[in-house]
Amino acid sequence: MSHVFPRHTKSNPPLAVKGDGIYILDANGKRYLDGSGGAAVSCLGHSDADVTAAIKAQIDNIAFAHTSFFTSEPAERLADRLIAHAPGSLDRVYFTSGGSEAVESALKMARQYFVEKGEPSRSHFIARRQSYHGNTLGALAAGGNAWRREKFNPLLIDVSHIAPVHEYRWREEGETAEEYGLRVANELEAEIQRLGAENVIGFIAEPVVGATMGAVPPVKGYFKRIREICDQYGILLILDEVMCGMGRTGTLFACEQDGIAPDIVTIAKGLGAGYQPIGAALCTSEIYDAFVNGSGFFQHGHTYIGHPTATAAGDAVLKKLTEGGLVARAAQQGEVLDAALREAFGQHPHIGDIRGRGMFRGLEIVADRATKEPMDPAKAINKKLKAAAFEAGLVCYPMGGTIDGQRGDHILLAPPFIITDDQIGELVDKLGTAIREVLG
């Protein structure tokens, strides 16, 4: 009998014992192609020798030193490497142990920034419906997924939620993509005016929405208008790239493709590629200088921030993503994956949309392609697809509640960047087996 408290008490997952490139082997010897990188984490696969060597070398020197007393060489090196590649005026890196911590840190950093500036009335965040920003209480409050929030609503701070960008679902007939983007972006301005700009800290959004909607990219011009609104009203733009960043969408930072830079950006998942738990919140020099010229102290912190072994792993990963060319490979292989998905499922009667960027792709499941009517939630299509794919030897990331937290199903794919053309074929074949079994 296990004493582990699992994610679901009625599940009995197999025991993972070995990683081999893009595959995971269980204790019975069954091989699973990791088509979602776990949860868009394992961008380098599961057996990268350079990253494991960096971890071992660091442990031989020093595994851990608490940041209230020391900094460390790998933390300094990774921060330098991140800022060298970061967009805009991002200049400082606050390390965490994962994505939820990174978002929580960003929210508190943004609040204290305005306190340091003498604007304590700013206490309100604006986010989007059908977003996901993490599972700590602050991050969960920022997120706009009704199902994830429901049990904990009484504990959450009040955050405004405006419309997401989902062209397939909500662009109106006769409306161009850019007109649609401007219409929903302008909801931010309306909400700022309703709350009073002097009361608003910032707007938080995923550049490409991950788990809750399934790799939904913005339309052209949307984020440029968002950036304009934030600048006009003096609020911060916080981009959550925990899932879509670190090369996942074909550029190191996802926002690069929209021609903007944030005031704060959160990263995790692909930063450590699963080899160590690590995340970070990057902020601009302007934000950092407010702390320097104010109290000097960010009233926040966790035990394992800037962990030397974790940052050594992150630095080795980031070097492979940048100097090693794997971000460019994610863009290249992403196009191969997209083409294979469209060839296999583009005309399937129950696949309504195939979308995404780079190695971040989503398929939206519908009951009727013509009307875009979703499947009956009672059928639990996403759970059946996950189980059927797993049986076929494929790890993928189906989710429900795509439309409003209750209705809608999608499959999220986020395989390692090292995937070959033949392995993409294997992924699509195994996914096809699951789709035929569940959808016909």
CSV table of C-alpha atoms in Angstrom, one decimal:
chain,number,residue,atom,x,y,z
A,1,MET,CA,0.0,0.0,0.0
A,2,SER,CA,1.3,3.4,-1.0
A,3,HIS,CA,1.6,6.3,1.5
A,4,VAL,CA,1.9,8.9,-1.2
A,5,PHE,CA,-1.1,11.3,-1.4
A,6,PRO,CA,-1.8,11.1,-5.1
A,7,ARG,CA,-3.4,13.6,-7.4
A,8,HIS,CA,-6.5,11.4,-7.6
A,9,THR,CA,-7.2,8.8,-4.9
A,10,LYS,CA,-9.0,6.5,-7.4
A,11,SER,CA,-6.2,6.3,-9.9
A,12,ASN,CA,-3.3,3.8,-9.8
A,13,PRO,CA,-0.6,5.1,-12.1
A,14,PRO,CA,2.2,2.9,-13.3
A,15,LEU,CA,5.7,3.3,-11.8
A,16,ALA,CA,8.0,5.3,-14.0
A,17,VAL,CA,11.5,3.9,-13.9
A,18,LYS,CA,13.5,5.2,-16.8
A,19,GLY,CA,13.7,8.0,-19.3
A,20,ASP,CA,14.9,7.5,-22.8
A,21,GLY,CA,14.8,10.6,-25.0
A,22,ILE,CA,11.2,11.4,-25.6
A,23,TYR,CA,10.0,8.2,-24.0
A,24,ILE,CA,9.2,7.1,-20.4
A,25,LEU,CA,9.5,3.4,-19.4
A,26,ASP,CA,7.4,2.0,-16.6
A,27,ALA,CA,8.2,-0.9,-14.3
A,28,ASN,CA,6.7,-3.4,-16.7
A,29,GLY,CA,8.8,-2.3,-19.6
A,30,LYS,CA,6.1,-0.4,-21.4
A,31,ARG,CA,7.3,2.6,-23.4
A,32,TYR,CA,5.2,5.8,-23.5
A,33,LEU,CA,5.9,8.6,-26.0
A,34,ASP,CA,5.8,11.8,-24.0
A,35,GLY,CA,3.6,13.9,-26.4
A,36,SER,CA,2.9,16.6,-23.9
A,37,GLY,CA,6.3,16.9,-22.1
A,38,GLY,CA,4.3,16.0,-18.9
A,39,ALA,CA,2.7,19.4,-18.7
A,40,ALA,CA,4.8,21.2,-21.3
A,41,VAL,CA,7.9,20.7,-19.1
A,42,SER,CA,10.2,18.2,-20.7
A,43,CYS,CA,11.5,20.2,-23.6
A,44,LEU,CA,14.8,18.2,-23.8
A,45,GLY,CA,13.3,14.8,-23.2
A,46,HIS,CA,14.1,12.6,-20.3
A,47,SER,CA,17.8,11.6,-20.7
A,48,ASP,CA,19.9,14.7,-21.5
A,49,ALA,CA,23.4,13.9,-20.5
A,50,ASP,CA,24.6,17.5,-20.4
A,51,VAL,CA,22.0,18.6,-18.0
A,52,THR,CA,22.5,15.6,-15.7
A,53,ALA,CA,26.2,16.2,-15.8
A,54,ALA,CA,25.7,19.9,-14.7
A,55,ILE,CA,23.6,18.8,-11.8
A,56,LYS,CA,26.1,16.2,-10.7
A,57,ALA,CA,29.0,18.7,-10.9
A,58,GLN,CA,27.1,21.2,-8.9
A,59,ILE,CA,26.2,18.7,-6.2
A,60,ASP,CA,29.9,17.8,-5.9
A,61,ASN,CA,30.6,21.5,-5.1
A,62,ILE,CA,27.6,22.6,-3.1
A,63,ALA,CA,24.0,21.5,-3.4
A,64,PHE,CA,22.3,24.2,-1.4
A,65,ALA,CA,23.0,27.6,0.2
A,66,HIS,CA,20.2,29.7,1.6
A,67,THR,CA,19.8,33.1,-0.2
A,68,SER,CA,19.4,35.0,3.0
A,69,PHE,CA,23.2,34.4,3.5
A,70,PHE,CA,24.7,33.6,0.1
A,71,THR,CA,24.4,33.8,-3.7
A,72,SER,CA,25.8,31.1,-5.9
A,73,GLU,CA,27.7,30.9,-9.2
A,74,PRO,CA,25.0,29.0,-11.1
A,75,ALA,CA,22.3,31.4,-10.0
A,76,GLU,CA,24.3,34.4,-11.1
A,77,ARG,CA,25.2,32.7,-14.4
A,78,LEU,CA,21.6,31.7,-15.2
A,79,ALA,CA,20.3,35.2,-14.4
A,80,ASP,CA,22.9,36.7,-16.7
A,81,ARG,CA,22.0,34.3,-19.5
A,82,LEU,CA,18.2,35.0,-19.1
A,83,ILE,CA,18.6,38.7,-19.2
A,84,ALA,CA,21.0,38.5,-22.2
A,85,HIS,CA,18.1,37.0,-24.1
A,86,ALA,CA,15.1,38.8,-22.5
A,87,PRO,CA,13.0,41.3,-24.4
A,88,GLY,CA,12.6,45.0,-23.6
A,89,SER,CA,14.1,46.3,-20.4
A,90,LEU,CA,13.8,43.2,-18.3
A,91,ASP,CA,16.8,43.3,-16.1
A,92,ARG,CA,16.4,41.3,-12.9
A,93,VAL,CA,15.5,37.7,-12.1
A,94,TYR,CA,13.8,36.5,-9.0
A,95,PHE,CA,14.1,32.7,-8.8
A,96,THR,CA,11.5,30.3,-7.5
A,97,SER,CA,10.8,26.6,-7.4
A,98,GLY,CA,8.0,26.5,-9.9
A,99,GLY,CA,5.4,28.3,-11.9
A,100,SER,CA,2.8,29.0,-9.2
A,101,GLU,CA,5.5,30.4,-7.0
A,102,ALA,CA,6.7,32.6,-9.9
A,103,VAL,CA,3.2,34.0,-10.4
A,104,GLU,CA,2.7,34.5,-6.7
A,105,SER,CA,6.0,36.4,-6.6
A,106,ALA,CA,5.1,38.5,-9.5
A,107,LEU,CA,1.8,39.6,-8.0
A,108,LYS,CA,3.4,40.5,-4.7
A,109,MET,CA,6.3,42.2,-6.5
A,110,ALA,CA,3.9,44.3,-8.6
A,111,ARG,CA,1.9,45.3,-5.5
A,112,GLN,CA,5.0,46.3,-3.5
A,113,TYR,CA,6.4,48.2,-6.5
A,114,PHE,CA,3.5,50.7,-6.2
A,115,VAL,CA,3.8,50.8,-2.4
A,116,GLU,CA,7.5,51.7,-2.8
A,117,LYS,CA,6.4,54.4,-5.3
A,118,GLY,CA,3.9,55.9,-2.8
A,119,GLU,CA,0.8,54.6,-4.5
A,120,PRO,CA,-0.7,52.3,-1.9
A,121,SER,CA,-4.2,52.6,-3.3
A,122,ARG,CA,-3.3,50.3,-6.2
A,123,SER,CA,-4.6,46.9,-5.0
A,124,HIS,CA,-6.5,45.4,-8.0
A,125,PHE,CA,-5.5,43.0,-10.7
A,126,ILE,CA,-7.2,42.4,-14.0
A,127,ALA,CA,-6.9,39.0,-15.8
A,128,ARG,CA,-8.9,37.0,-18.3
A,129,ARG,CA,-11.5,34.4,-18.2
A,130,GLN,CA,-10.4,30.9,-19.2
A,131,SER,CA,-6.8,31.6,-18.0
A,132,TYR,CA,-4.6,29.6,-15.7
A,133,HIS,CA,-1.9,31.1,-13.6
A,134,GLY,CA,-1.2,28.5,-10.9
A,135,ASN,CA,-2.6,26.8,-7.8
A,136,THR,CA,-1.4,28.9,-4.9
A,137,LEU,CA,-4.2,31.2,-3.7
A,138,GLY,CA,-3.0,34.4,-5.3
A,139,ALA,CA,-2.2,32.7,-8.6
A,140,LEU,CA,-5.5,30.8,-8.5
A,141,ALA,CA,-7.4,34.1,-7.9
A,142,ALA,CA,-5.7,35.6,-10.9
A,143,GLY,CA,-6.7,32.6,-13.0
A,144,GLY,CA,-10.0,32.6,-14.7
A,145,ASN,CA,-10.9,28.9,-14.9
A,146,ALA,CA,-14.2,28.4,-13.0
A,147,TRP,CA,-13.8,24.7,-12.4
A,148,ARG,CA,-10.3,25.1,-10.8
A,149,ARG,CA,-11.5,28.0,-8.6
A,150,GLU,CA,-14.9,26.7,-7.5
A,151,LYS,CA,-13.9,24.9,-4.2
A,152,PHE,CA,-11.6,27.8,-3.1
A,153,ASN,CA,-13.6,30.9,-4.1
A,154,PRO,CA,-14.2,32.0,-0.5
A,155,LEU,CA,-10.4,32.2,0.0
A,156,LEU,CA,-9.5,34.1,-3.1
A,157,ILE,CA,-8.8,37.8,-3.5
A,158,ASP,CA,-11.1,39.8,-5.9
A,159,VAL,CA,-9.7,39.9,-9.4
A,160,SER,CA,-11.5,41.2,-12.4
A,161,HIS,CA,-11.7,38.9,-15.5
A,162,ILE,CA,-12.2,40.2,-19.0
A,163,ALA,CA,-12.7,38.2,-22.2
A,164,PRO,CA,-10.0,35.9,-23.5
A,165,VAL,CA,-8.8,35.8,-27.1
A,166,HIS,CA,-10.1,32.7,-28.8
A,167,GLU,CA,-10.7,33.5,-32.5
A,168,TYR,CA,-12.2,30.1,-33.3
A,169,ARG,CA,-14.9,30.5,-30.7
A,170,TRP,CA,-15.7,34.2,-30.4
A,171,ARG,CA,-14.7,36.2,-33.5
A,172,GLU,CA,-18.0,37.4,-35.0
A,173,GLU,CA,-19.1,36.9,-38.6
A,174,GLY,CA,-17.9,39.8,-40.7
A,175,GLU,CA,-15.3,40.8,-38.2
A,176,THR,CA,-11.6,40.6,-39.2
A,177,ALA,CA,-9.1,39.0,-36.9
A,178,GLU,CA,-7.6,42.3,-36.0
A,179,GLU,CA,-10.9,44.0,-35.4
A,180,TYR,CA,-11.8,41.1,-33.1
A,181,GLY,CA,-8.5,41.5,-31.2
A,182,LEU,CA,-9.0,45.2,-30.7
A,183,ARG,CA,-12.6,44.7,-29.5
A,184,VAL,CA,-11.6,42.3,-26.8
A,185,ALA,CA,-8.4,44.2,-25.9
A,186,ASN,CA,-10.4,47.3,-25.3
A,187,GLU,CA,-12.3,45.5,-22.6
A,188,LEU,CA,-9.2,46.1,-20.5
A,189,GLU,CA,-9.5,49.8,-20.9
A,190,ALA,CA,-13.2,49.7,-19.9
A,191,GLU,CA,-12.4,47.7,-16.8
A,192,ILE,CA,-9.5,50.0,-15.8
A,193,GLN,CA,-11.9,53.0,-16.2
A,194,ARG,CA,-14.6,51.2,-14.1
A,195,LEU,CA,-12.1,50.5,-11.3
A,196,GLY,CA,-10.2,53.7,-11.5
A,197,ALA,CA,-6.7,53.5,-12.9
A,198,GLU,CA,-5.3,54.7,-9.5
A,199,ASN,CA,-6.6,51.5,-8.0
A,200,VAL,CA,-5.2,49.0,-10.6
A,201,ILE,CA,-1.8,47.3,-10.2
A,202,GLY,CA,-1.7,45.4,-13.5
A,203,PHE,CA,-3.0,43.0,-16.1
A,204,ILE,CA,-1.8,39.4,-16.2
A,205,ALA,CA,-2.2,37.1,-19.2
A,206,GLU,CA,-0.7,34.1,-21.0
A,207,PRO,CA,0.6,35.1,-24.4
A,208,VAL,CA,-0.5,31.6,-25.7
A,209,VAL,CA,-3.2,30.1,-23.4
A,210,GLY,CA,-2.2,26.6,-22.3
A,211,ALA,CA,-4.1,24.2,-20.1
A,212,THR,CA,-7.5,25.8,-19.9
A,213,MET,CA,-8.1,26.4,-23.7
A,214,GLY,CA,-5.5,24.3,-25.4
A,215,ALA,CA,-2.6,26.3,-27.1
A,216,VAL,CA,-4.7,29.3,-28.2
A,217,PRO,CA,-2.6,32.0,-29.7
A,218,PRO,CA,-3.6,35.7,-29.8
A,219,VAL,CA,-4.7,37.4,-33.0
A,220,LYS,CA,-2.4,39.9,-34.6
A,221,GLY,CA,-2.4,43.3,-32.9
A,222,TYR,CA,-4.1,42.2,-29.7
A,223,PHE,CA,-1.1,42.4,-27.4
A,224,LYS,CA,0.2,45.6,-29.0
A,225,ARG,CA,-3.1,47.2,-28.0
A,226,ILE,CA,-2.9,45.7,-24.5
A,227,ARG,CA,0.6,47.2,-24.1
A,228,GLU,CA,-0.7,50.6,-25.3
A,229,ILE,CA,-3.5,50.5,-22.7
A,230,CYS,CA,-1.2,49.5,-19.9
A,231,ASP,CA,1.2,52.3,-20.7
A,232,GLN,CA,-1.6,54.8,-21.1
A,233,TYR,CA,-3.0,54.1,-17.6
A,234,GLY,CA,0.3,53.4,-15.9
A,235,ILE,CA,-0.4,49.8,-14.9
A,236,LEU,CA,1.9,46.9,-15.2
A,237,LEU,CA,1.7,44.2,-17.9
A,238,ILE,CA,2.5,40.8,-16.4
A,239,LEU,CA,2.9,38.0,-18.9
A,240,ASP,CA,2.6,34.4,-17.6
A,241,GLU,CA,4.9,32.3,-19.8
A,242,VAL,CA,5.2,29.4,-17.4
A,243,MET,CA,3.8,27.0,-19.9
A,244,CYS,CA,4.3,28.8,-23.3
A,245,GLY,CA,7.7,30.3,-22.7
A,246,MET,CA,11.3,29.0,-22.9
A,247,GLY,CA,11.1,28.1,-26.6
A,248,ARG,CA,7.9,26.2,-26.4
A,249,THR,CA,6.2,28.4,-29.0
A,250,GLY,CA,9.3,28.8,-31.2
A,251,THR,CA,10.9,31.8,-29.6
A,252,LEU,CA,12.6,31.8,-26.2
A,253,PHE,CA,10.0,34.2,-24.9
A,254,ALA,CA,6.5,33.7,-26.4
A,255,CYS,CA,5.8,37.5,-26.4
A,256,GLU,CA,8.6,38.1,-28.9
A,257,GLN,CA,6.2,37.0,-31.7
A,258,ASP,CA,3.7,39.7,-30.7
A,259,GLY,CA,6.3,42.5,-30.8
A,260,ILE,CA,6.0,43.5,-27.2
A,261,ALA,CA,7.8,43.3,-23.9
A,262,PRO,CA,6.2,43.0,-20.4
A,263,ASP,CA,7.0,44.7,-17.2
A,264,ILE,CA,7.2,41.3,-15.4
A,265,VAL,CA,7.3,37.9,-17.0
A,266,THR,CA,7.0,34.5,-15.2
A,267,ILE,CA,8.8,31.4,-16.5
A,268,ALA,CA,9.2,27.8,-15.2
A,269,LYS,CA,8.5,24.4,-16.7
A,270,GLY,CA,10.8,24.5,-19.7
A,271,LEU,CA,13.4,26.5,-17.8
A,272,GLY,CA,14.4,23.3,-15.8
A,273,ALA,CA,13.0,20.9,-18.4
A,274,GLY,CA,12.0,18.6,-15.6
A,275,TYR,CA,15.5,18.0,-14.4
A,276,GLN,CA,15.1,20.2,-11.3
A,277,PRO,CA,12.1,22.2,-10.0
A,278,ILE,CA,12.7,25.9,-10.9
A,279,GLY,CA,10.9,29.0,-12.0
A,280,ALA,CA,11.4,32.7,-12.1
A,281,ALA,CA,9.8,36.2,-12.3
A,282,LEU,CA,11.8,38.6,-14.4
A,283,CYS,CA,11.2,42.4,-13.9
A,284,THR,CA,12.3,45.6,-15.6
A,285,SER,CA,15.1,47.8,-14.2
A,286,GLU,CA,12.4,50.4,-13.4
A,287,ILE,CA,10.6,48.0,-11.1
A,288,TYR,CA,13.8,46.9,-9.4
A,289,ASP,CA,15.0,50.5,-9.0
A,290,ALA,CA,11.8,51.3,-7.0
A,291,PHE,CA,12.9,48.7,-4.4
A,292,VAL,CA,16.5,50.0,-4.5
A,293,ASN,CA,15.4,53.6,-3.9
A,294,GLY,CA,12.7,52.6,-1.4
A,295,SER,CA,12.9,50.1,1.4
A,296,GLY,CA,15.4,47.9,-0.4
A,297,PHE,CA,13.6,44.8,0.8
A,298,PHE,CA,11.2,42.6,-1.2
A,299,GLN,CA,8.9,41.3,1.6
A,300,HIS,CA,8.7,37.8,0.2
A,301,GLY,CA,10.8,34.7,-0.1
A,302,HIS,CA,10.9,30.9,-0.1
A,303,THR,CA,13.5,28.5,1.2
A,304,TYR,CA,14.6,27.1,-2.1
A,305,ILE,CA,14.8,30.3,-4.2
A,306,GLY,CA,18.0,30.5,-6.2
A,307,HIS,CA,18.8,26.9,-5.3
A,308,PRO,CA,22.3,26.2,-6.7
A,309,THR,CA,21.5,22.7,-8.0
A,310,ALA,CA,18.3,23.9,-9.7
A,311,THR,CA,19.9,27.0,-11.2
A,312,ALA,CA,22.8,24.8,-12.5
A,313,ALA,CA,20.3,22.6,-14.2
A,314,GLY,CA,18.4,25.7,-15.6
A,315,ASP,CA,21.6,27.2,-16.9
A,316,ALA,CA,22.5,24.0,-18.7
A,317,VAL,CA,19.0,23.8,-20.2
A,318,LEU,CA,19.0,27.4,-21.3
A,319,LYS,CA,22.4,27.0,-22.9
A,320,LYS,CA,21.0,24.2,-25.0
A,321,LEU,CA,17.9,26.1,-25.9
A,322,THR,CA,19.9,29.1,-27.1
A,323,GLU,CA,23.4,28.3,-28.1
A,324,GLY,CA,22.4,24.7,-28.8
A,325,GLY,CA,19.7,25.8,-31.3
A,326,LEU,CA,16.8,23.9,-29.7
A,327,VAL,CA,14.5,27.0,-29.7
A,328,ALA,CA,14.9,27.1,-33.5
A,329,ARG,CA,14.3,23.4,-33.7
A,330,ALA,CA,11.1,23.8,-31.7
A,331,ALA,CA,9.9,26.3,-34.3
A,332,GLN,CA,10.9,24.0,-37.2
A,333,GLN,CA,9.5,20.7,-35.8
A,334,GLY,CA,6.4,22.6,-34.7
A,335,GLU,CA,5.6,23.2,-38.3
A,336,VAL,CA,6.1,19.5,-39.0
A,337,LEU,CA,3.8,18.5,-36.2
A,338,ASP,CA,1.2,21.0,-37.3
A,339,ALA,CA,1.2,19.7,-40.8
A,340,ALA,CA,1.0,16.1,-39.6
A,341,LEU,CA,-2.0,16.9,-37.3
A,342,ARG,CA,-3.8,18.7,-40.1
A,343,GLU,CA,-3.3,15.9,-42.6
A,344,ALA,CA,-4.5,13.3,-40.1
A,345,PHE,CA,-7.3,15.1,-38.4
A,346,GLY,CA,-8.1,18.3,-40.4
A,347,GLN,CA,-11.3,16.8,-41.8
A,348,HIS,CA,-12.3,14.7,-38.9
A,349,PRO,CA,-16.0,15.3,-38.1
A,350,HIS,CA,-15.2,15.9,-34.4
A,351,ILE,CA,-12.0,18.0,-34.6
A,352,GLY,CA,-13.2,21.6,-34.9
A,353,ASP,CA,-9.9,23.4,-34.7
A,354,ILE,CA,-6.1,22.7,-34.8
A,355,ARG,CA,-4.0,25.6,-33.5
A,356,GLY,CA,-0.9,26.7,-31.7
A,357,ARG,CA,2.7,27.9,-32.2
A,358,GLY,CA,5.9,25.9,-32.3
A,359,MET,CA,5.9,22.8,-30.1
A,360,PHE,CA,2.6,23.9,-28.5
A,361,ARG,CA,-0.4,22.6,-30.4
A,362,GLY,CA,-4.1,22.1,-29.5
A,363,LEU,CA,-7.0,20.2,-31.0
A,364,GLU,CA,-10.5,21.2,-30.0
A,365,ILE,CA,-13.1,18.5,-29.9
A,366,VAL,CA,-16.7,19.2,-31.1
A,367,ALA,CA,-19.9,17.4,-31.5
A,368,ASP,CA,-20.6,19.2,-34.8
A,369,ARG,CA,-18.0,21.0,-37.0
A,370,ALA,CA,-20.5,23.2,-38.7
A,371,THR,CA,-22.1,24.6,-35.5
A,372,LYS,CA,-19.0,24.2,-33.3
A,373,GLU,CA,-21.3,22.6,-30.7
A,374,PRO,CA,-19.2,21.0,-27.9
A,375,MET,CA,-19.6,17.5,-26.7
A,376,ASP,CA,-21.9,16.9,-23.7
A,377,PRO,CA,-19.7,17.4,-20.6
A,378,ALA,CA,-21.4,14.3,-19.1
A,379,LYS,CA,-19.6,12.1,-21.7
A,380,ALA,CA,-16.2,13.1,-20.2
A,381,ILE,CA,-14.6,12.9,-23.6
A,382,ASN,CA,-11.3,14.4,-22.5
A,383,LYS,CA,-10.9,11.8,-19.8
A,384,LYS,CA,-11.6,9.0,-22.2
A,385,LEU,CA,-9.2,10.4,-24.7
A,386,LYS,CA,-6.4,10.6,-22.1
A,387,ALA,CA,-7.0,7.0,-21.0
A,388,ALA,CA,-7.2,5.7,-24.6
A,389,ALA,CA,-4.0,7.5,-25.6
A,390,PHE,CA,-2.2,6.3,-22.5
A,391,GLU,CA,-3.2,2.7,-23.3
A,392,ALA,CA,-1.8,3.2,-26.8
A,393,GLY,CA,1.5,4.4,-25.3
A,394,LEU,CA,1.1,8.1,-25.7
A,395,VAL,CA,1.2,10.7,-22.9
A,396,CYS,CA,-0.9,13.7,-24.0
A,397,TYR,CA,-2.9,16.4,-22.2
A,398,PRO,CA,-6.6,16.4,-22.8
A,399,MET,CA,-8.7,18.8,-20.8
A,400,GLY,CA,-12.4,19.8,-20.3
A,401,GLY,CA,-14.0,23.1,-19.9
A,402,THR,CA,-12.4,24.6,-22.9
A,403,ILE,CA,-15.2,27.1,-23.5
A,404,ASP,CA,-16.3,28.3,-20.1
A,405,GLY,CA,-14.8,25.9,-17.5
A,406,GLN,CA,-17.6,23.4,-18.0
A,407,ARG,CA,-18.2,22.8,-21.7
A,408,GLY,CA,-15.7,22.0,-24.3
A,409,ASP,CA,-12.9,19.5,-24.7
A,410,HIS,CA,-9.4,19.8,-26.2
A,411,ILE,CA,-6.1,17.9,-26.5
A,412,LEU,CA,-2.9,19.8,-25.7
A,413,LEU,CA,0.4,18.5,-27.3
A,414,ALA,CA,3.8,19.8,-26.2
A,415,PRO,CA,6.4,17.2,-27.0
A,416,PRO,CA,10.1,17.6,-26.4
A,417,PHE,CA,11.9,19.8,-28.9
A,418,ILE,CA,14.3,16.9,-29.8
A,419,ILE,CA,11.4,14.9,-31.4
A,420,THR,CA,12.2,13.6,-34.9
A,421,ASP,CA,10.0,13.5,-38.0
A,422,ASP,CA,9.5,9.7,-37.5
A,423,GLN,CA,8.5,10.2,-33.9
A,424,ILE,CA,6.0,12.9,-34.9
A,425,GLY,CA,4.5,10.2,-37.1
A,426,GLU,CA,4.4,7.8,-34.2
A,427,LEU,CA,2.8,10.5,-32.0
A,428,VAL,CA,0.1,11.2,-34.6
A,429,ASP,CA,-0.6,7.5,-35.2
A,430,LYS,CA,-1.0,6.8,-31.5
A,431,LEU,CA,-3.2,9.8,-31.1
A,432,GLY,CA,-5.3,8.6,-34.0
A,433,THR,CA,-5.7,5.3,-32.3
A,434,ALA,CA,-7.2,7.0,-29.3
A,435,ILE,CA,-9.4,9.3,-31.3
A,436,ARG,CA,-10.8,6.4,-33.3
A,437,GLU,CA,-11.6,4.5,-30.2
A,438,VAL,CA,-13.3,7.4,-28.4
A,439,LEU,CA,-14.7,9.5,-31.3
A,440,GLY,CA,-15.1,7.0,-34.1
